[in-house]
């Protein structure tokens, strides 16, 4: 079941991330994009071994389990485990090549502004723009951060992404969300995590598996 009806072309959203842990900001952004853009669905791609940032705090298996809990009840979302099946660093360019071969729809790579500004440091990043469009999602505090180099690729409406297979960019400003996994990890370590930032089932998983605790807190309890 693809959700695509005859004559209504759609994009396939690709939402990569470390998801350490997944938070309500991720889910809310995906929901807002599904409503605003011509997307058939969004595939979340958890990075098994993210190459462009410090090693995650939670292991790949736990991050995947939390993502499954967060997305379980929504059929518009799927999880692709392709990066768990490969050896070595989880390069997005390799993932997009796999998804491009598997799916007919043009790909729309979803990136928060913080991730987007670091794109030129990613492995074979120019090739990424040959495999997918980019949907850039604003984040609080980064509203003015759009780099000049992307401007020639920007389109005014998301429908314009359907006119070609890759290489265009759309800036999505409608859903700036305050959640951040870095802030969550810090709060969880301090024992002050805002549970409202975590999707249903995730707080219980974190508690049951003792994730994100400061070692000294464990020692004290
Ligand atoms: P960290 O703080 O550990 O970097 P994060 O909250 O940015 O984590 P990631 O798993 O790194 O979460 O993010 C995956 C993708 O989701 C990235 O493209 C990121 O920019 C985007 N994203 C995360 N949180 C938000 C948010 N609140 N609003 C918009 N985009 C977001």
GROMACS .gro file of C-alpha atoms and ligand atoms in nm:
model
  252
    1UNK     CA    1   0.000   0.000   0.000
    2UNK     CA    2   0.181   0.314  -0.117
    3UNK     CA    3  -0.087   0.575  -0.078
    4UNK     CA    4  -0.020   0.701  -0.432
    5UNK     CA    5  -0.323   0.726  -0.657
    6UNK     CA    6  -0.298   0.733  -1.034
    7UNK     CA    7  -0.196   1.072  -1.163
    8UNK     CA    8  -0.100   1.213  -0.825
    9UNK     CA    9   0.277   1.212  -0.815
   10UNK     CA   10   0.433   1.212  -0.475
   11UNK     CA   11   0.772   1.243  -0.312
   12UNK     CA   12   0.915   0.992  -0.071
   13UNK     CA   13   1.039   1.166   0.243
   14UNK     CA   14   1.369   1.043   0.390
   15UNK     CA   15   1.427   1.153   0.748
   16UNK     CA   16   1.773   1.051   0.862
   17UNK     CA   17   1.903   1.108   1.209
   18UNK     CA   18   2.077   0.973   1.513
   19UNK     CA   19   1.753   0.971   1.713
   20UNK     CA   20   1.945   0.960   2.041
   21UNK     CA   21   1.665   0.962   2.151
   22UNK     CA   22   1.378   1.026   1.909
   23UNK     CA   23   1.169   1.313   2.043
   24UNK     CA   24   0.832   1.476   1.980
   25UNK     CA   25   1.001   1.739   1.762
   26UNK     CA   26   1.098   1.471   1.510
   27UNK     CA   27   0.744   1.331   1.500
   28UNK     CA   28   0.578   1.675   1.487
   29UNK     CA   29   0.801   1.789   1.201
   30UNK     CA   30   0.724   1.470   1.008
   31UNK     CA   31   0.352   1.517   1.070
   32UNK     CA   32   0.363   1.882   0.957
   33UNK     CA   33   0.556   1.787   0.643
   34UNK     CA   34   0.307   1.512   0.558
   35UNK     CA   35   0.029   1.771   0.575
   36UNK     CA   36   0.207   2.046   0.382
   37UNK     CA   37   0.409   1.865   0.115
   38UNK     CA   38   0.314   1.616  -0.158
   39UNK     CA   39   0.466   1.320   0.028
   40UNK     CA   40   0.342   0.962  -0.002
   41UNK     CA   41   0.508   0.880   0.332
   42UNK     CA   42   0.821   0.941   0.529
   43UNK     CA   43   1.088   0.682   0.583
   44UNK     CA   44   1.292   0.735   0.897
   45UNK     CA   45   1.652   0.620   0.862
   46UNK     CA   46   1.831   0.580   1.195
   47UNK     CA   47   2.206   0.612   1.154
   48UNK     CA   48   2.374   0.297   1.281
   49UNK     CA   49   2.722   0.454   1.293
   50UNK     CA   50   2.684   0.829   1.229
   51UNK     CA   51   3.010   0.944   1.069
   52UNK     CA   52   2.985   1.324   1.104
   53UNK     CA   53   2.934   1.366   1.478
   54UNK     CA   54   3.045   1.221   1.812
   55UNK     CA   55   2.937   0.863   1.883
   56UNK     CA   56   2.577   0.839   2.007
   57UNK     CA   57   2.510   0.784   2.378
   58UNK     CA   58   2.255   0.503   2.332
   59UNK     CA   59   2.351   0.200   2.125
   60UNK     CA   60   2.209   0.149   1.776
   61UNK     CA   61   1.968  -0.121   1.896
   62UNK     CA   62   1.816   0.100   2.167
   63UNK     CA   63   1.783   0.400   1.933
   64UNK     CA   64   1.602   0.182   1.681
   65UNK     CA   65   1.374   0.037   1.949
   66UNK     CA   66   1.275   0.386   2.068
   67UNK     CA   67   1.209   0.498   1.712
   68UNK     CA   68   0.982   0.196   1.660
   69UNK     CA   69   0.786   0.286   1.972
   70UNK     CA   70   0.752   0.649   1.861
   71UNK     CA   71   0.625   0.566   1.512
   72UNK     CA   72   0.431   0.246   1.577
   73UNK     CA   73   0.084   0.394   1.561
   74UNK     CA   74   0.125   0.601   1.243
   75UNK     CA   75   0.104   0.428   0.907
   76UNK     CA   76   0.235   0.734   0.721
   77UNK     CA   77   0.576   0.658   0.867
   78UNK     CA   78   0.813   0.368   0.813
   79UNK     CA   79   1.163   0.281   0.932
   80UNK     CA   80   1.438   0.174   0.695
   81UNK     CA   81   1.713  -0.028   0.858
   82UNK     CA   82   1.946  -0.021   0.561
   83UNK     CA   83   2.224   0.147   0.760
   84UNK     CA   84   2.209  -0.138   1.014
   85UNK     CA   85   2.267  -0.389   0.739
   86UNK     CA   86   2.585  -0.225   0.606
   87UNK     CA   87   2.934  -0.237   0.749
   88UNK     CA   88   3.130   0.081   0.816
   89UNK     CA   89   3.019   0.445   0.853
   90UNK     CA   90   2.653   0.520   0.777
   91UNK     CA   91   2.698   0.760   0.488
   92UNK     CA   92   2.374   0.922   0.372
   93UNK     CA   93   2.491   0.919   0.011
   94UNK     CA   94   2.505   0.537   0.020
   95UNK     CA   95   2.163   0.517   0.186
   96UNK     CA   96   2.004   0.743  -0.075
   97UNK     CA   97   2.153   0.532  -0.355
   98UNK     CA   98   1.989   0.222  -0.203
   99UNK     CA   99   1.654   0.399  -0.157
  100UNK     CA  100   1.669   0.543  -0.507
  101UNK     CA  101   1.708   0.193  -0.650
  102UNK     CA  102   1.422   0.056  -0.437
  103UNK     CA  103   1.158   0.324  -0.486
  104UNK     CA  104   1.001   0.491  -0.788
  105UNK     CA  105   0.920   0.826  -0.630
  106UNK     CA  106   1.170   1.115  -0.620
  107UNK     CA  107   1.336   1.132  -0.279
  108UNK     CA  108   1.307   1.433  -0.049
  109UNK     CA  109   1.581   1.432   0.213
  110UNK     CA  110   1.452   1.606   0.526
  111UNK     CA  111   1.715   1.799   0.720
  112UNK     CA  112   1.681   2.034   1.014
  113UNK     CA  113   1.867   2.360   0.959
  114UNK     CA  114   2.152   2.253   1.189
  115UNK     CA  115   2.207   1.937   0.987
  116UNK     CA  116   2.168   2.121   0.658
  117UNK     CA  117   2.437   2.380   0.731
  118UNK     CA  118   2.682   2.095   0.793
  119UNK     CA  119   2.593   1.920   0.464
  120UNK     CA  120   2.906   2.039   0.274
  121UNK     CA  121   3.114   1.845   0.528
  122UNK     CA  122   2.932   1.518   0.452
  123UNK     CA  123   3.084   1.236   0.250
  124UNK     CA  124   3.023   1.296  -0.125
  125UNK     CA  125   2.767   1.562  -0.043
  126UNK     CA  126   2.730   1.692  -0.400
  127UNK     CA  127   2.618   1.346  -0.505
  128UNK     CA  128   2.343   1.368  -0.240
  129UNK     CA  129   2.191   1.654  -0.442
  130UNK     CA  130   2.205   1.430  -0.748
  131UNK     CA  131   2.003   1.161  -0.572
  132UNK     CA  132   1.743   1.363  -0.380
  133UNK     CA  133   1.576   1.694  -0.324
  134UNK     CA  134   1.638   1.860   0.011
  135UNK     CA  135   1.367   1.983   0.245
  136UNK     CA  136   1.522   2.213   0.504
  137UNK     CA  137   1.330   2.251   0.829
  138UNK     CA  138   1.386   2.564   1.039
  139UNK     CA  139   1.497   2.526   1.400
  140UNK     CA  140   1.463   2.784   1.675
  141UNK     CA  141   1.769   3.009   1.684
  142UNK     CA  142   1.877   2.917   1.330
  143UNK     CA  143   1.617   3.114   1.134
  144UNK     CA  144   1.873   3.325   0.946
  145UNK     CA  145   2.121   3.045   0.889
  146UNK     CA  146   2.036   2.948   0.530
  147UNK     CA  147   2.365   2.943   0.336
  148UNK     CA  148   2.395   3.143   0.012
  149UNK     CA  149   2.506   2.846  -0.195
  150UNK     CA  150   2.165   2.676  -0.174
  151UNK     CA  151   1.965   2.979  -0.292
  152UNK     CA  152   1.982   2.901  -0.669
  153UNK     CA  153   1.827   2.561  -0.592
  154UNK     CA  154   1.542   2.693  -0.375
  155UNK     CA  155   1.186   2.657  -0.502
  156UNK     CA  156   0.889   2.856  -0.375
  157UNK     CA  157   0.637   2.575  -0.352
  158UNK     CA  158   0.683   2.209  -0.256
  159UNK     CA  159   0.499   2.105  -0.572
  160UNK     CA  160   0.794   2.239  -0.775
  161UNK     CA  161   1.000   1.952  -0.633
  162UNK     CA  162   0.789   1.715  -0.841
  163UNK     CA  163   0.903   1.874  -1.167
  164UNK     CA  164   1.243   1.705  -1.151
  165UNK     CA  165   1.400   1.404  -0.984
  166UNK     CA  166   1.654   1.567  -0.755
  167UNK     CA  167   1.867   1.870  -0.679
  168UNK     CA  168   1.607   2.124  -0.566
  169UNK     CA  169   1.555   2.261  -0.217
  170UNK     CA  170   1.249   2.372  -0.024
  171UNK     CA  171   1.266   2.568   0.301
  172UNK     CA  172   0.994   2.466   0.547
  173UNK     CA  173   0.942   2.726   0.817
  174UNK     CA  174   0.594   2.636   0.940
  175UNK     CA  175   0.691   2.411   1.225
  176UNK     CA  176   0.981   2.529   1.439
  177UNK     CA  177   0.993   2.297   1.739
  178UNK     CA  178   1.200   2.347   2.054
  179UNK     CA  179   1.292   1.984   2.120
  180UNK     CA  180   1.653   1.874   2.089
  181UNK     CA  181   1.808   1.538   2.167
  182UNK     CA  182   2.115   1.706   2.314
  183UNK     CA  183   1.898   1.896   2.563
  184UNK     CA  184   1.702   1.579   2.637
  185UNK     CA  185   2.014   1.372   2.707
  186UNK     CA  186   2.138   1.641   2.942
  187UNK     CA  187   1.803   1.660   3.121
  188UNK     CA  188   1.777   1.282   3.148
  189UNK     CA  189   2.125   1.268   3.299
  190UNK     CA  190   2.019   1.536   3.549
  191UNK     CA  191   1.694   1.353   3.623
  192UNK     CA  192   1.485   1.646   3.499
  193UNK     CA  193   1.377   1.526   3.155
  194UNK     CA  194   1.068   1.697   3.013
  195UNK     CA  195   0.860   1.384   2.955
  196UNK     CA  196   0.631   1.585   2.727
  197UNK     CA  197   0.919   1.596   2.477
  198UNK     CA  198   0.923   1.216   2.449
  199UNK     CA  199   0.673   1.014   2.241
  200UNK     CA  200   0.455   0.757   2.418
  201UNK     CA  201   0.643   0.448   2.523
  202UNK     CA  202   0.987   0.610   2.501
  203UNK     CA  203   1.012   0.730   2.866
  204UNK     CA  204   0.929   0.378   2.986
  205UNK     CA  205   1.190   0.228   2.753
  206UNK     CA  206   1.455   0.473   2.874
  207UNK     CA  207   1.369   0.395   3.235
  208UNK     CA  208   1.357   0.018   3.185
  209UNK     CA  209   1.695   0.013   3.008
  210UNK     CA  210   1.866   0.268   3.229
  211UNK     CA  211   1.956   0.492   2.935
  212UNK     CA  212   2.114   0.838   2.957
  213UNK     CA  213   2.180   0.818   3.330
  214UNK     CA  214   2.486   0.983   3.466
  215UNK     CA  215   2.715   0.709   3.601
  216UNK     CA  216   2.726   0.878   3.942
  217UNK     CA  217   2.344   0.881   3.959
  218UNK     CA  218   2.343   0.506   3.901
  219UNK     CA  219   2.598   0.464   4.178
  220UNK     CA  220   2.390   0.667   4.418
  221UNK     CA  221   2.067   0.473   4.363
  222LIG     P1  222   2.119   1.616   1.863
  222LIG     O1  223   2.083   1.728   1.954
  222LIG     O2  224   2.173   1.494   1.928
  222LIG     O3  225   2.198   1.662   1.742
  222LIG     P2  226   1.861   1.629   1.726
  222LIG     O4  227   1.755   1.671   1.823
  222LIG     O5  228   1.912   1.733   1.631
  222LIG     O6  229   1.981   1.562   1.806
  222LIG     P3  230   1.885   1.420   1.536
  222LIG     O7  231   1.851   1.277   1.552
  222LIG     O8  232   2.027   1.456   1.526
  222LIG     O9  233   1.811   1.503   1.653
  222LIG    O10  234   1.803   1.484   1.419
  222LIG     C1  235   1.761   1.418   1.303
  222LIG     C2  236   1.713   1.524   1.209
  222LIG    O11  237   1.602   1.592   1.269
  222LIG     C3  238   1.817   1.634   1.180
  222LIG    O12  239   1.804   1.673   1.044
  222LIG     C4  240   1.775   1.745   1.272
  222LIG    O13  241   1.815   1.872   1.226
  222LIG     C5  242   1.624   1.731   1.271
  222LIG     N1  243   1.561   1.784   1.390
  222LIG     C6  244   1.578   1.741   1.516
  222LIG     N2  245   1.504   1.811   1.603
  222LIG     C7  246   1.439   1.903   1.529
  222LIG     C8  247   1.347   2.010   1.562
  222LIG     N3  248   1.312   2.035   1.688
  222LIG     N4  249   1.299   2.085   1.460
  222LIG     C9  250   1.338   2.061   1.332
  222LIG     N5  251   1.424   1.962   1.295
  222LIG    C10  252   1.474   1.885   1.392
   0.00000   0.00000   0.00000
